[in-house]
Amino acid sequence: QLGPMLVFLGFQVLEFTERTMPKTLRPSDKWTRRFRMYFAALLVLVVTVQALSMAGLYNINGMSVRVKSLFVKHTKTGNPLVDSVAEHQPGSPDSYYRFLHINYYIAPIGFVCSAVHFMYEGSAGSMFLPLYAAVAYYFANRMVRLIIFLGPIAACLVGVCIGYVIEDSIAIATEMTLEEKDATADEDADAKPALTPSKSKKDRKKAPVKPTKSLKEMIKGGAHNWWNRSSTKTARLICSALFLTRTAYSVSTFISYSHQMAQGMSQPSIMFKGQLQTGETVIVRDYVDAYEWLRDNTAEDARVMAWWDYGYQITGIANRTSIADGNTWNHEHIANLARMLTTDETKAHKVIRHLADYVLVWAGGGGDDMAKSPHLFRIGASIGSGRATAVDMDKITSTFGVDRSGRPTPKMAASLLFKLVSPQGSVDASRFQEVYSSKYRKVRIYKVVNVDEESKAWVANPANRMCDHEDGSGFCPGAYPPALKKYPSIIKTAYAVPQWIKDKRATEQRATEVKDEL
């Protein structure tokens, strides 16, 4: 809960600063005082965190990887599992336009208007919109799922822009009307100039000397004079008319687009509309059909191995045990799953037969398992095996991927995943037997041949679960069957052994040694 606590402390700093602010200070002096107080508070925070870290009371590297991804490059968080999630990728112009539509073009203009208003006004309230916009854009640019933060501020900035354009147009039109009336009145008035006494040299000498203007005042004055020129006003009025006309024309398009987006987002992700080459519109329910096939055609204790993305669907719809799902916190276990899919078929089968009865893969293009394969290889290599000297995403695509002509690299062609998913590959029926393929080949299910029943029984035995406490309480993640110790090049240690189990094993070992001596 460090984040909320820092927000709370930050509000205390803001409140203290405003309460101790002398009312006689100028706006510029007030901001100077604010920045000094904020900097002092930040310095105290940094020193405190450093002191706690040196004392061993706080691990500064214990920051969540998701939080780290907000401040470092998408593929440099140190956790390839987090990097593989599509929602964690940085925002792009296409994604901004997809979610904001015409606001994508108007909101930046509103930001400029708000920023200029803050520069001239100098109040804390006028800083809110520019600051909100800058923070929201930064985080949306780091993680595409955070574009949702841009929705409210984009709407506000669009309102600021349109409101300013309308007010400016009315002010210019009113001013031009008044100038025309004044010109007409001047023509009707007496054209004879009034005689005014000229100043004497003595009077001219006594004229006050104008004070020297600062650079800031000179810039403001020059901008003000240019902004209020007659030619500039005319150009502003023309641009405002064109802008308002174009915006009004786009309102109906924006409303229609918003309804389309609402319908698209409200559809289930595992069942959607599609269009055949003949132009016929169909409902693609391959994923649902595959899960229902598992439910109706497999044993209740069947274990299904699939990438963790589909774990919840396998459990919720098929009512079968999934090897991993979105609640699998153990990174090593996910990495082992990735290693089994990206290693060659022979080695993979030796391990999978101890863990699963069926293997389910997504195929058919789009976001299938082949599209995710570089991420799977990177996740598997992250726990070390000698298979990859680097886990940099740019290098992995040349090691484990498919070129533009559709030809796989040697490692990809030999992998189990390629043989299960790609039409170019095929598995040995003596290891994996295909038992189901969906209507549009979006999902394929394979039965694992020669399942090790001894390992299956060992895993199902509650006595073999490594719970936190000997009485069975606490967290009980389970354990890999002992037979997998023969394959250390594929399966790495994923679960920490609780202390009470270590003590129990040591006691049993000593008892065995004593028995052997007797």
Coordinates of C-alpha atoms in Angstrom, one line a residue:
Q1 CA 0.0 0.0 0.0
L2 CA 3.0 2.3 -0.5
G3 CA 1.3 4.1 -3.5
P4 CA -1.8 5.3 -1.6
M5 CA 0.4 6.2 1.4
L6 CA 2.6 8.4 -0.8
V7 CA -0.5 10.1 -2.2
F8 CA -1.8 10.8 1.3
L9 CA 1.6 12.3 2.4
G10 CA 1.7 14.3 -0.8
F11 CA -1.6 15.9 0.1
Q12 CA -0.3 16.8 3.5
V13 CA 2.6 18.6 1.9
L14 CA 0.3 20.5 -0.4
E15 CA -2.0 21.5 2.5
F16 CA 0.9 22.6 4.6
T17 CA 2.4 24.7 1.8
E18 CA -0.9 26.5 1.1
R19 CA -1.7 27.1 4.8
T20 CA 1.7 28.7 5.4
M21 CA 1.7 30.7 2.2
P22 CA 1.8 34.5 2.9
K23 CA -1.1 36.2 1.2
T24 CA 1.0 39.2 0.3
L25 CA 3.3 37.3 -2.1
R26 CA 3.0 37.8 -5.8
P27 CA 1.8 34.8 -7.9
S28 CA 5.3 34.2 -9.3
D29 CA 6.7 34.2 -5.7
K30 CA 4.0 31.8 -4.6
W31 CA 5.0 29.3 -7.2
T32 CA 8.6 29.7 -6.3
R33 CA 7.7 28.9 -2.7
R34 CA 5.6 25.9 -3.8
F35 CA 8.4 24.4 -5.9
R36 CA 10.9 24.8 -3.0
M37 CA 8.5 23.0 -0.6
Y38 CA 7.8 20.2 -3.1
F39 CA 11.5 19.7 -3.8
A40 CA 12.3 19.6 -0.1
A41 CA 9.6 17.0 0.5
L42 CA 10.9 14.9 -2.4
L43 CA 14.4 15.1 -1.0
V44 CA 13.2 14.0 2.4
L45 CA 11.4 11.0 0.8
V46 CA 14.5 10.0 -1.2
V47 CA 16.8 10.2 1.9
T48 CA 14.2 8.2 4.0
V49 CA 13.9 5.4 1.4
Q50 CA 17.7 5.2 1.1
A51 CA 18.2 5.1 4.8
L52 CA 15.5 2.3 5.2
S53 CA 17.1 0.4 2.3
M54 CA 20.6 0.6 3.9
A55 CA 19.2 -0.5 7.2
G56 CA 17.6 -3.6 5.5
L57 CA 14.1 -2.5 6.5
Y58 CA 12.9 -1.9 2.9
N59 CA 14.0 -3.5 -0.4
I60 CA 13.9 -0.8 -3.0
N61 CA 14.0 -3.5 -5.7
G62 CA 10.8 -5.0 -4.4
M63 CA 8.7 -2.7 -6.6
S64 CA 6.1 -4.5 -8.7
V65 CA 7.2 -5.3 -12.2
R66 CA 4.0 -3.8 -13.5
V67 CA 5.0 -0.6 -11.8
K68 CA 8.5 -0.8 -13.2
S69 CA 7.1 -1.1 -16.7
L70 CA 5.6 2.4 -16.3
F71 CA 9.1 3.9 -16.0
V72 CA 11.3 1.6 -18.2
K73 CA 11.1 0.3 -21.8
H74 CA 8.4 -2.2 -22.4
T75 CA 10.8 -5.1 -23.0
K76 CA 13.3 -4.1 -20.3
T77 CA 11.3 -4.7 -17.1
G78 CA 13.3 -7.9 -16.2
N79 CA 10.2 -10.1 -16.3
P80 CA 9.3 -11.4 -19.8
L81 CA 6.0 -12.7 -18.5
V82 CA 4.8 -9.2 -17.8
D83 CA 6.3 -8.0 -21.1
S84 CA 4.3 -10.6 -23.0
V85 CA 0.9 -9.2 -22.0
A86 CA -0.5 -7.2 -24.9
E87 CA -2.1 -4.6 -22.5
H88 CA 1.4 -3.8 -21.1
Q89 CA 2.7 -2.6 -24.5
P90 CA 3.1 1.2 -25.0
G91 CA 0.4 3.2 -26.5
S92 CA 0.6 4.0 -30.3
P93 CA -1.1 6.7 -32.5
D94 CA -3.4 3.9 -33.9
S95 CA -4.5 3.0 -30.4
Y96 CA -5.0 6.6 -29.4
Y97 CA -7.2 7.2 -32.5
R98 CA -9.1 4.0 -31.9
F99 CA -10.2 5.0 -28.5
L100 CA -10.4 8.8 -28.8
H101 CA -11.5 9.2 -32.5
I102 CA -11.8 12.9 -33.4
N103 CA -10.7 13.9 -29.9
Y104 CA -7.3 12.7 -30.8
Y105 CA -6.9 15.8 -33.0
I106 CA -8.8 18.4 -30.9
A107 CA -7.5 17.5 -27.4
P108 CA -3.9 18.7 -28.1
I109 CA -5.3 22.1 -29.2
G110 CA -7.2 22.3 -25.9
F111 CA -4.0 21.4 -24.0
V112 CA -2.2 24.4 -25.6
C113 CA -5.1 26.7 -24.7
S114 CA -5.0 25.4 -21.1
A115 CA -1.2 25.7 -20.9
V116 CA -1.3 29.3 -22.2
H117 CA -4.1 30.2 -19.8
F118 CA -2.0 28.8 -16.9
M119 CA 1.0 30.9 -18.1
Y120 CA -1.0 34.1 -18.0
E121 CA -3.2 33.2 -15.0
G122 CA -0.6 31.6 -12.8
S123 CA -3.1 30.1 -10.4
A124 CA -3.1 26.6 -9.0
G125 CA -6.6 25.9 -10.5
S126 CA -5.4 26.8 -14.0
M127 CA -2.6 24.2 -13.7
F128 CA -5.0 21.3 -13.1
L129 CA -6.0 20.5 -16.7
P130 CA -2.4 20.7 -18.2
L131 CA -1.0 18.7 -15.4
Y132 CA -3.7 16.1 -15.6
A133 CA -3.2 15.8 -19.3
A134 CA 0.6 15.5 -19.1
V135 CA 0.4 12.7 -16.4
A136 CA -2.4 10.8 -18.2
Y137 CA -0.6 10.9 -21.5
Y138 CA 2.7 9.8 -20.0
F139 CA 1.2 6.7 -18.4
A140 CA -0.9 5.9 -21.5
N141 CA 2.2 6.2 -23.6
R142 CA 3.9 3.6 -21.3
M143 CA 1.0 1.1 -21.2
V144 CA -1.8 0.9 -23.7
R145 CA -4.4 -0.3 -21.1
L146 CA -4.0 3.1 -19.4
I147 CA -5.4 5.0 -22.3
I148 CA -8.6 4.8 -20.2
F149 CA -7.0 7.7 -18.2
L150 CA -7.0 9.9 -21.3
G151 CA -10.8 9.6 -21.7
P152 CA -11.9 12.2 -19.1
I153 CA -9.1 14.7 -19.7
A154 CA -9.5 14.4 -23.5
A155 CA -13.2 15.3 -23.2
C156 CA -12.3 18.3 -20.9
L157 CA -9.7 19.6 -23.3
V158 CA -12.0 19.3 -26.3
G159 CA -14.5 21.3 -24.4
V160 CA -11.9 23.9 -23.6
C161 CA -10.9 24.1 -27.2
I162 CA -14.4 24.5 -28.6
G163 CA -15.4 26.9 -25.9
Y164 CA -12.4 29.1 -26.5
V165 CA -12.9 29.1 -30.2
I166 CA -16.6 30.1 -29.8
E167 CA -15.8 32.8 -27.3
D168 CA -12.9 34.2 -29.4
S169 CA -15.1 34.3 -32.5
I170 CA -17.8 36.2 -30.7
A171 CA -15.3 38.6 -29.2
I172 CA -13.7 39.3 -32.6
A173 CA -17.1 39.7 -34.4
T174 CA -18.3 42.1 -31.6
E175 CA -15.1 44.1 -31.8
M176 CA -15.3 44.4 -35.5
T177 CA -18.9 45.6 -35.3
L178 CA -18.0 48.3 -32.8
E179 CA -15.0 49.4 -34.9
E180 CA -17.4 49.8 -37.9
K181 CA -19.8 52.0 -35.8
D182 CA -16.9 54.1 -34.6
A183 CA -15.6 54.6 -38.1
T184 CA -19.1 55.7 -39.3
A185 CA -19.4 58.1 -36.4
D186 CA -16.0 59.6 -37.2
E187 CA -17.1 60.3 -40.8
D188 CA -20.1 62.2 -39.6
A189 CA -18.2 64.3 -37.0
D190 CA -16.5 67.5 -37.7
A191 CA -13.3 66.7 -39.7
K192 CA -11.6 69.9 -38.4
P193 CA -8.8 68.9 -36.1
A194 CA -8.8 70.4 -32.6
L195 CA -5.9 72.7 -31.8
T196 CA -3.9 71.6 -28.8
P197 CA -1.1 73.6 -27.3
S198 CA 2.3 72.1 -28.0
K199 CA 4.5 71.3 -25.1
S200 CA 7.5 73.5 -24.4
K201 CA 11.0 72.1 -24.4
K202 CA 10.9 72.6 -20.7
D203 CA 7.8 70.5 -20.3
R204 CA 9.3 67.8 -22.6
K205 CA 12.3 67.6 -20.5
K206 CA 10.2 66.9 -17.4
A207 CA 8.4 64.0 -19.1
P208 CA 8.7 60.8 -17.0
V209 CA 11.2 58.2 -18.2
K210 CA 9.5 54.8 -19.0
P211 CA 10.8 51.9 -16.9
T212 CA 12.8 49.2 -18.6
K213 CA 10.7 46.1 -19.3
S214 CA 11.9 42.6 -18.4
L215 CA 12.4 39.9 -21.1
K216 CA 9.2 38.1 -20.0
E217 CA 7.1 41.3 -20.2
M218 CA 8.6 42.1 -23.7
I219 CA 7.7 38.6 -24.9
K220 CA 4.2 38.8 -23.5
G221 CA 3.8 42.3 -24.9
G222 CA 5.0 41.3 -28.4
A223 CA 2.7 38.2 -28.4
H224 CA -0.2 40.3 -27.3
N225 CA 0.4 42.9 -30.0
W226 CA 0.7 40.3 -32.7
W227 CA -2.4 38.4 -31.5
N228 CA -4.5 41.6 -31.6
R229 CA -3.5 42.7 -35.1
S230 CA -6.3 43.3 -37.5
S231 CA -4.9 40.7 -40.0
T232 CA -4.4 38.2 -37.2
K233 CA -8.0 38.7 -36.0
T234 CA -9.3 38.1 -39.5
A235 CA -7.3 34.9 -39.8
R236 CA -8.5 33.7 -36.4
L237 CA -12.1 34.3 -37.3
I238 CA -11.7 32.4 -40.6
C239 CA -9.9 29.5 -39.0
S240 CA -12.5 29.4 -36.2
A241 CA -15.4 29.2 -38.7
L242 CA -13.7 26.4 -40.6
F243 CA -12.9 24.5 -37.4
L244 CA -16.4 24.8 -36.0
T245 CA -17.9 23.7 -39.3
R246 CA -15.7 20.7 -39.5
T247 CA -16.3 19.7 -35.9
A248 CA -20.1 20.0 -36.3
Y249 CA -19.9 17.9 -39.4
S250 CA -18.0 15.2 -37.5
V251 CA -20.4 15.0 -34.5
S252 CA -22.7 12.4 -36.2
T253 CA -19.7 10.4 -37.3
F254 CA -18.3 10.4 -33.7
I255 CA -21.7 9.3 -32.3
S256 CA -21.9 6.4 -34.8
Y257 CA -18.3 5.4 -34.1
S258 CA -19.0 5.4 -30.3
H259 CA -21.9 3.1 -30.7
Q260 CA -19.8 0.7 -32.9
M261 CA -17.1 0.7 -30.3
A262 CA -19.6 0.0 -27.5
Q263 CA -21.0 -3.0 -29.4
G264 CA -17.6 -4.3 -30.2
M265 CA -16.4 -4.1 -26.6
S266 CA -19.6 -5.7 -25.3
Q267 CA -19.2 -8.8 -27.4
P268 CA -17.7 -11.9 -25.7
S269 CA -14.0 -12.5 -26.6
I270 CA -14.4 -16.2 -27.2
M271 CA -17.4 -15.9 -29.6
F272 CA -17.6 -13.3 -32.3
K273 CA -18.9 -12.4 -35.7
G274 CA -16.9 -13.3 -38.8
Q275 CA -17.2 -13.0 -42.5
L276 CA -16.4 -15.9 -44.9
Q277 CA -14.8 -15.4 -48.3
T278 CA -18.3 -15.7 -49.9
G279 CA -19.4 -12.6 -47.9
E280 CA -21.6 -14.6 -45.5
T281 CA -21.6 -13.5 -41.9
V282 CA -21.2 -16.2 -39.4
I283 CA -20.8 -16.6 -35.6
V284 CA -17.3 -18.0 -34.8
R285 CA -17.7 -20.1 -31.7
D286 CA -14.7 -22.3 -32.1
Y287 CA -13.3 -21.6 -28.6
V288 CA -16.6 -22.3 -26.9
D289 CA -17.1 -25.5 -28.9
A290 CA -13.6 -26.7 -28.0
Y291 CA -14.2 -26.2 -24.3
E292 CA -17.6 -27.9 -24.4
W293 CA -16.0 -30.8 -26.2
L294 CA -13.5 -31.1 -23.4
R295 CA -16.4 -31.1 -20.9
D296 CA -18.4 -33.8 -22.7
N297 CA -15.6 -36.1 -24.0
T298 CA -12.9 -36.2 -21.3
A299 CA -12.7 -37.7 -17.8
E300 CA -13.6 -35.4 -14.9
D301 CA -10.0 -35.7 -13.6
A302 CA -8.4 -34.9 -16.9
R303 CA -5.6 -32.3 -16.9
V304 CA -5.3 -29.9 -19.8
M305 CA -2.1 -28.3 -20.7
A306 CA -2.4 -24.9 -22.5
W307 CA -0.9 -21.5 -22.3
W308 CA -2.0 -19.6 -19.2
D309 CA -4.1 -17.2 -21.2
Y310 CA -6.8 -19.8 -21.6
G311 CA -6.7 -21.3 -18.1
Y312 CA -9.8 -19.6 -16.7
Q313 CA -11.8 -20.6 -19.8
I314 CA -10.8 -24.2 -19.5
T315 CA -11.7 -24.2 -15.8
G316 CA -14.9 -22.2 -16.1
I317 CA -16.4 -23.6 -19.3
A318 CA -14.8 -27.1 -19.7
N319 CA -14.8 -27.7 -16.0
R320 CA -11.4 -29.4 -16.3
T321 CA -8.1 -28.8 -14.4
S322 CA -5.8 -26.4 -16.2
I323 CA -2.0 -26.5 -15.7
A324 CA -1.9 -22.7 -15.4
D325 CA -4.1 -19.7 -15.5
G326 CA -4.2 -15.9 -14.8
N327 CA -3.9 -16.5 -11.1
T328 CA -0.6 -18.5 -11.4
W329 CA 1.8 -16.2 -9.5
N330 CA 4.7 -18.6 -9.8
H331 CA 6.9 -17.2 -12.6
E332 CA 9.1 -20.4 -12.8
H333 CA 6.0 -22.6 -13.3
I334 CA 4.8 -20.4 -16.2
A335 CA 8.4 -20.5 -17.6
N336 CA 8.5 -24.3 -17.4
L337 CA 5.2 -24.5 -19.3
A338 CA 6.7 -22.2 -22.0
R339 CA 9.8 -24.4 -22.1
M340 CA 7.7 -27.6 -22.7
L341 CA 5.9 -25.9 -25.6
T342 CA 9.0 -24.4 -27.2
T343 CA 11.4 -27.4 -26.9
D344 CA 11.5 -30.3 -29.4
E345 CA 8.7 -32.8 -29.5
T346 CA 10.6 -35.8 -28.1
K347 CA 11.9 -34.0 -25.0
A348 CA 8.5 -32.2 -24.5
H349 CA 6.6 -35.5 -24.5
K350 CA 8.9 -37.0 -21.8
V351 CA 7.9 -34.2 -19.4
I352 CA 4.2 -33.6 -20.5
R353 CA 3.2 -37.2 -19.9
H354 CA 3.9 -36.7 -16.2
L355 CA 1.7 -33.5 -16.0
A356 CA -1.2 -33.5 -18.4
D357 CA -3.7 -35.7 -20.3
Y358 CA -4.4 -33.3 -23.1
V359 CA -2.7 -30.4 -24.8
L360 CA -4.9 -27.5 -26.2
V361 CA -3.5 -24.9 -28.6
W362 CA -5.0 -21.9 -30.3
A363 CA -4.4 -21.9 -34.1
G364 CA -5.9 -20.2 -37.1
G365 CA -3.9 -17.0 -37.2
G366 CA -4.4 -13.7 -35.4
G367 CA -3.6 -13.9 -31.8
D368 CA -2.9 -17.6 -31.8
D369 CA -0.1 -19.5 -30.1
M370 CA 2.3 -19.0 -33.0
A371 CA 2.0 -15.2 -32.7
K372 CA 2.9 -15.5 -29.1
S373 CA 5.7 -18.0 -29.6
P374 CA 8.6 -15.5 -29.4
H375 CA 7.3 -14.4 -26.0
L376 CA 6.9 -18.0 -24.9
F377 CA 10.5 -18.8 -25.9
R378 CA 11.8 -15.6 -24.1
I379 CA 9.8 -16.5 -20.9
G380 CA 11.2 -20.1 -21.0
A381 CA 14.7 -18.9 -21.5
S382 CA 14.4 -16.4 -18.6
I383 CA 15.1 -19.0 -16.0
G384 CA 18.2 -20.3 -17.7
S385 CA 18.9 -23.5 -19.6
G386 CA 21.7 -22.8 -22.0
R387 CA 19.1 -22.7 -24.9
A388 CA 19.5 -18.9 -25.3
T389 CA 22.4 -16.7 -24.5
A390 CA 20.2 -13.6 -24.5
V391 CA 16.5 -13.0 -23.8
D392 CA 16.4 -9.7 -25.7
M393 CA 13.2 -9.8 -27.8
D394 CA 14.9 -8.4 -30.9
K395 CA 17.4 -11.2 -30.9
I396 CA 14.9 -14.0 -30.1
T397 CA 12.8 -13.4 -33.2
S398 CA 15.8 -14.3 -35.3
T399 CA 16.5 -17.5 -33.2
F400 CA 12.9 -18.7 -32.7
G401 CA 10.5 -17.3 -35.3
V402 CA 9.3 -17.3 -38.8
D403 CA 10.6 -15.1 -41.7
R404 CA 8.6 -13.1 -44.1
S405 CA 8.3 -16.0 -46.5
G406 CA 6.7 -18.2 -43.7
R407 CA 9.8 -20.3 -43.2
P408 CA 10.5 -21.2 -39.6
T409 CA 14.0 -21.1 -38.0
P410 CA 15.5 -24.4 -37.1
K411 CA 14.6 -24.1 -33.4
M412 CA 11.0 -23.1 -34.3
A413 CA 10.6 -26.0 -36.8
A414 CA 11.7 -28.5 -34.2
S415 CA 9.5 -27.1 -31.4
L416 CA 6.4 -28.9 -30.2
L417 CA 4.4 -25.7 -30.5
F418 CA 5.1 -25.3 -34.2
K419 CA 4.2 -28.9 -34.9
L420 CA 0.9 -28.6 -32.9
V421 CA -0.2 -25.3 -34.4
S422 CA 1.2 -24.8 -37.9
P423 CA -0.1 -26.6 -41.0
Q424 CA 3.6 -27.0 -42.0
G425 CA 4.3 -29.2 -39.0
S426 CA 2.9 -32.5 -37.6
V427 CA 3.4 -34.5 -34.5
D428 CA 4.2 -38.1 -34.0
A429 CA 0.9 -40.0 -33.3
S430 CA 2.8 -42.2 -30.9
R431 CA 3.3 -39.2 -28.6
F432 CA 0.4 -36.8 -29.3
Q433 CA -2.9 -37.8 -31.0
E434 CA -5.1 -35.1 -32.4
V435 CA -8.6 -35.8 -31.1
Y436 CA -10.4 -32.5 -31.9
S437 CA -10.2 -29.6 -34.4
S438 CA -12.8 -26.8 -34.3
K439 CA -14.9 -25.9 -37.3
Y440 CA -12.7 -23.0 -38.4
R441 CA -9.5 -24.6 -37.0
K442 CA -9.1 -22.0 -34.3
V443 CA -8.5 -24.6 -31.6
R444 CA -6.8 -28.0 -31.8
I445 CA -6.8 -30.5 -29.0
Y446 CA -4.3 -33.4 -28.7
K447 CA -4.4 -36.4 -26.4
V448 CA -1.1 -37.2 -24.6
V449 CA -0.2 -40.8 -25.4
N450 CA 1.3 -43.0 -22.7
V451 CA 0.4 -40.8 -19.7
D452 CA 2.4 -41.7 -16.6
E453 CA -0.4 -42.9 -14.2
E454 CA 2.0 -43.1 -11.2
S455 CA 2.9 -39.4 -11.5
K456 CA -0.7 -38.5 -12.0
A457 CA -1.6 -40.3 -8.8
W458 CA 1.3 -38.8 -6.9
V459 CA 0.2 -35.2 -7.8
A460 CA -3.5 -36.0 -6.9
N461 CA -2.5 -37.2 -3.4
P462 CA -3.1 -34.4 -0.9
A463 CA -0.2 -35.7 1.2
N464 CA 2.2 -34.5 -1.4
R465 CA 1.1 -30.9 -1.4
M466 CA 3.8 -28.6 0.0
C467 CA 1.6 -26.5 2.3
D468 CA 3.1 -23.7 4.4
H469 CA 2.3 -25.5 7.6
E470 CA 2.3 -29.1 8.6
D471 CA -1.4 -29.1 9.6
G472 CA -2.3 -28.3 6.0
S473 CA -3.0 -24.6 6.5
G474 CA -1.6 -21.7 4.6
F475 CA -0.7 -21.7 0.9
C476 CA -0.6 -25.1 -0.8
P477 CA 0.8 -24.8 -4.3
G478 CA 1.4 -28.5 -4.8
A479 CA 4.6 -30.0 -6.3
Y480 CA 6.0 -31.6 -9.4
P481 CA 6.1 -35.4 -9.4
P482 CA 9.5 -36.9 -8.5
A483 CA 9.9 -38.5 -11.9
L484 CA 10.6 -35.0 -13.4
K485 CA 13.9 -34.8 -11.6
K486 CA 15.3 -36.8 -14.5
Y487 CA 14.8 -33.9 -16.9
P488 CA 16.6 -30.9 -15.3
S489 CA 17.3 -29.4 -18.8
I490 CA 13.6 -28.7 -19.3
I491 CA 12.0 -28.5 -15.9
K492 CA 13.5 -26.1 -13.4
T493 CA 12.7 -25.9 -9.7
A494 CA 9.5 -23.9 -9.4
Y495 CA 8.3 -24.3 -5.8
A496 CA 10.1 -23.5 -2.6
V497 CA 10.1 -26.3 -0.1
P498 CA 8.6 -25.3 3.3
Q499 CA 10.9 -25.6 6.3
W500 CA 8.7 -28.2 8.0
I501 CA 9.1 -30.5 4.9
K502 CA 12.8 -30.0 4.9
D503 CA 13.0 -31.0 8.6
K504 CA 10.7 -34.0 7.9
R505 CA 12.9 -35.2 5.1
A506 CA 16.0 -34.7 7.1
T507 CA 14.5 -36.8 9.9
E508 CA 13.5 -39.5 7.6
Q509 CA 16.9 -39.5 6.0
R510 CA 18.6 -39.9 9.4
A511 CA 16.2 -42.7 10.4
T512 CA 17.1 -44.5 7.1
E513 CA 20.8 -44.1 7.8
V514 CA 20.4 -45.4 11.3
K515 CA 18.4 -48.4 10.1
D516 CA 21.1 -49.2 7.5
E517 CA 23.8 -49.1 10.2
L518 CA 21.8 -51.5 12.3

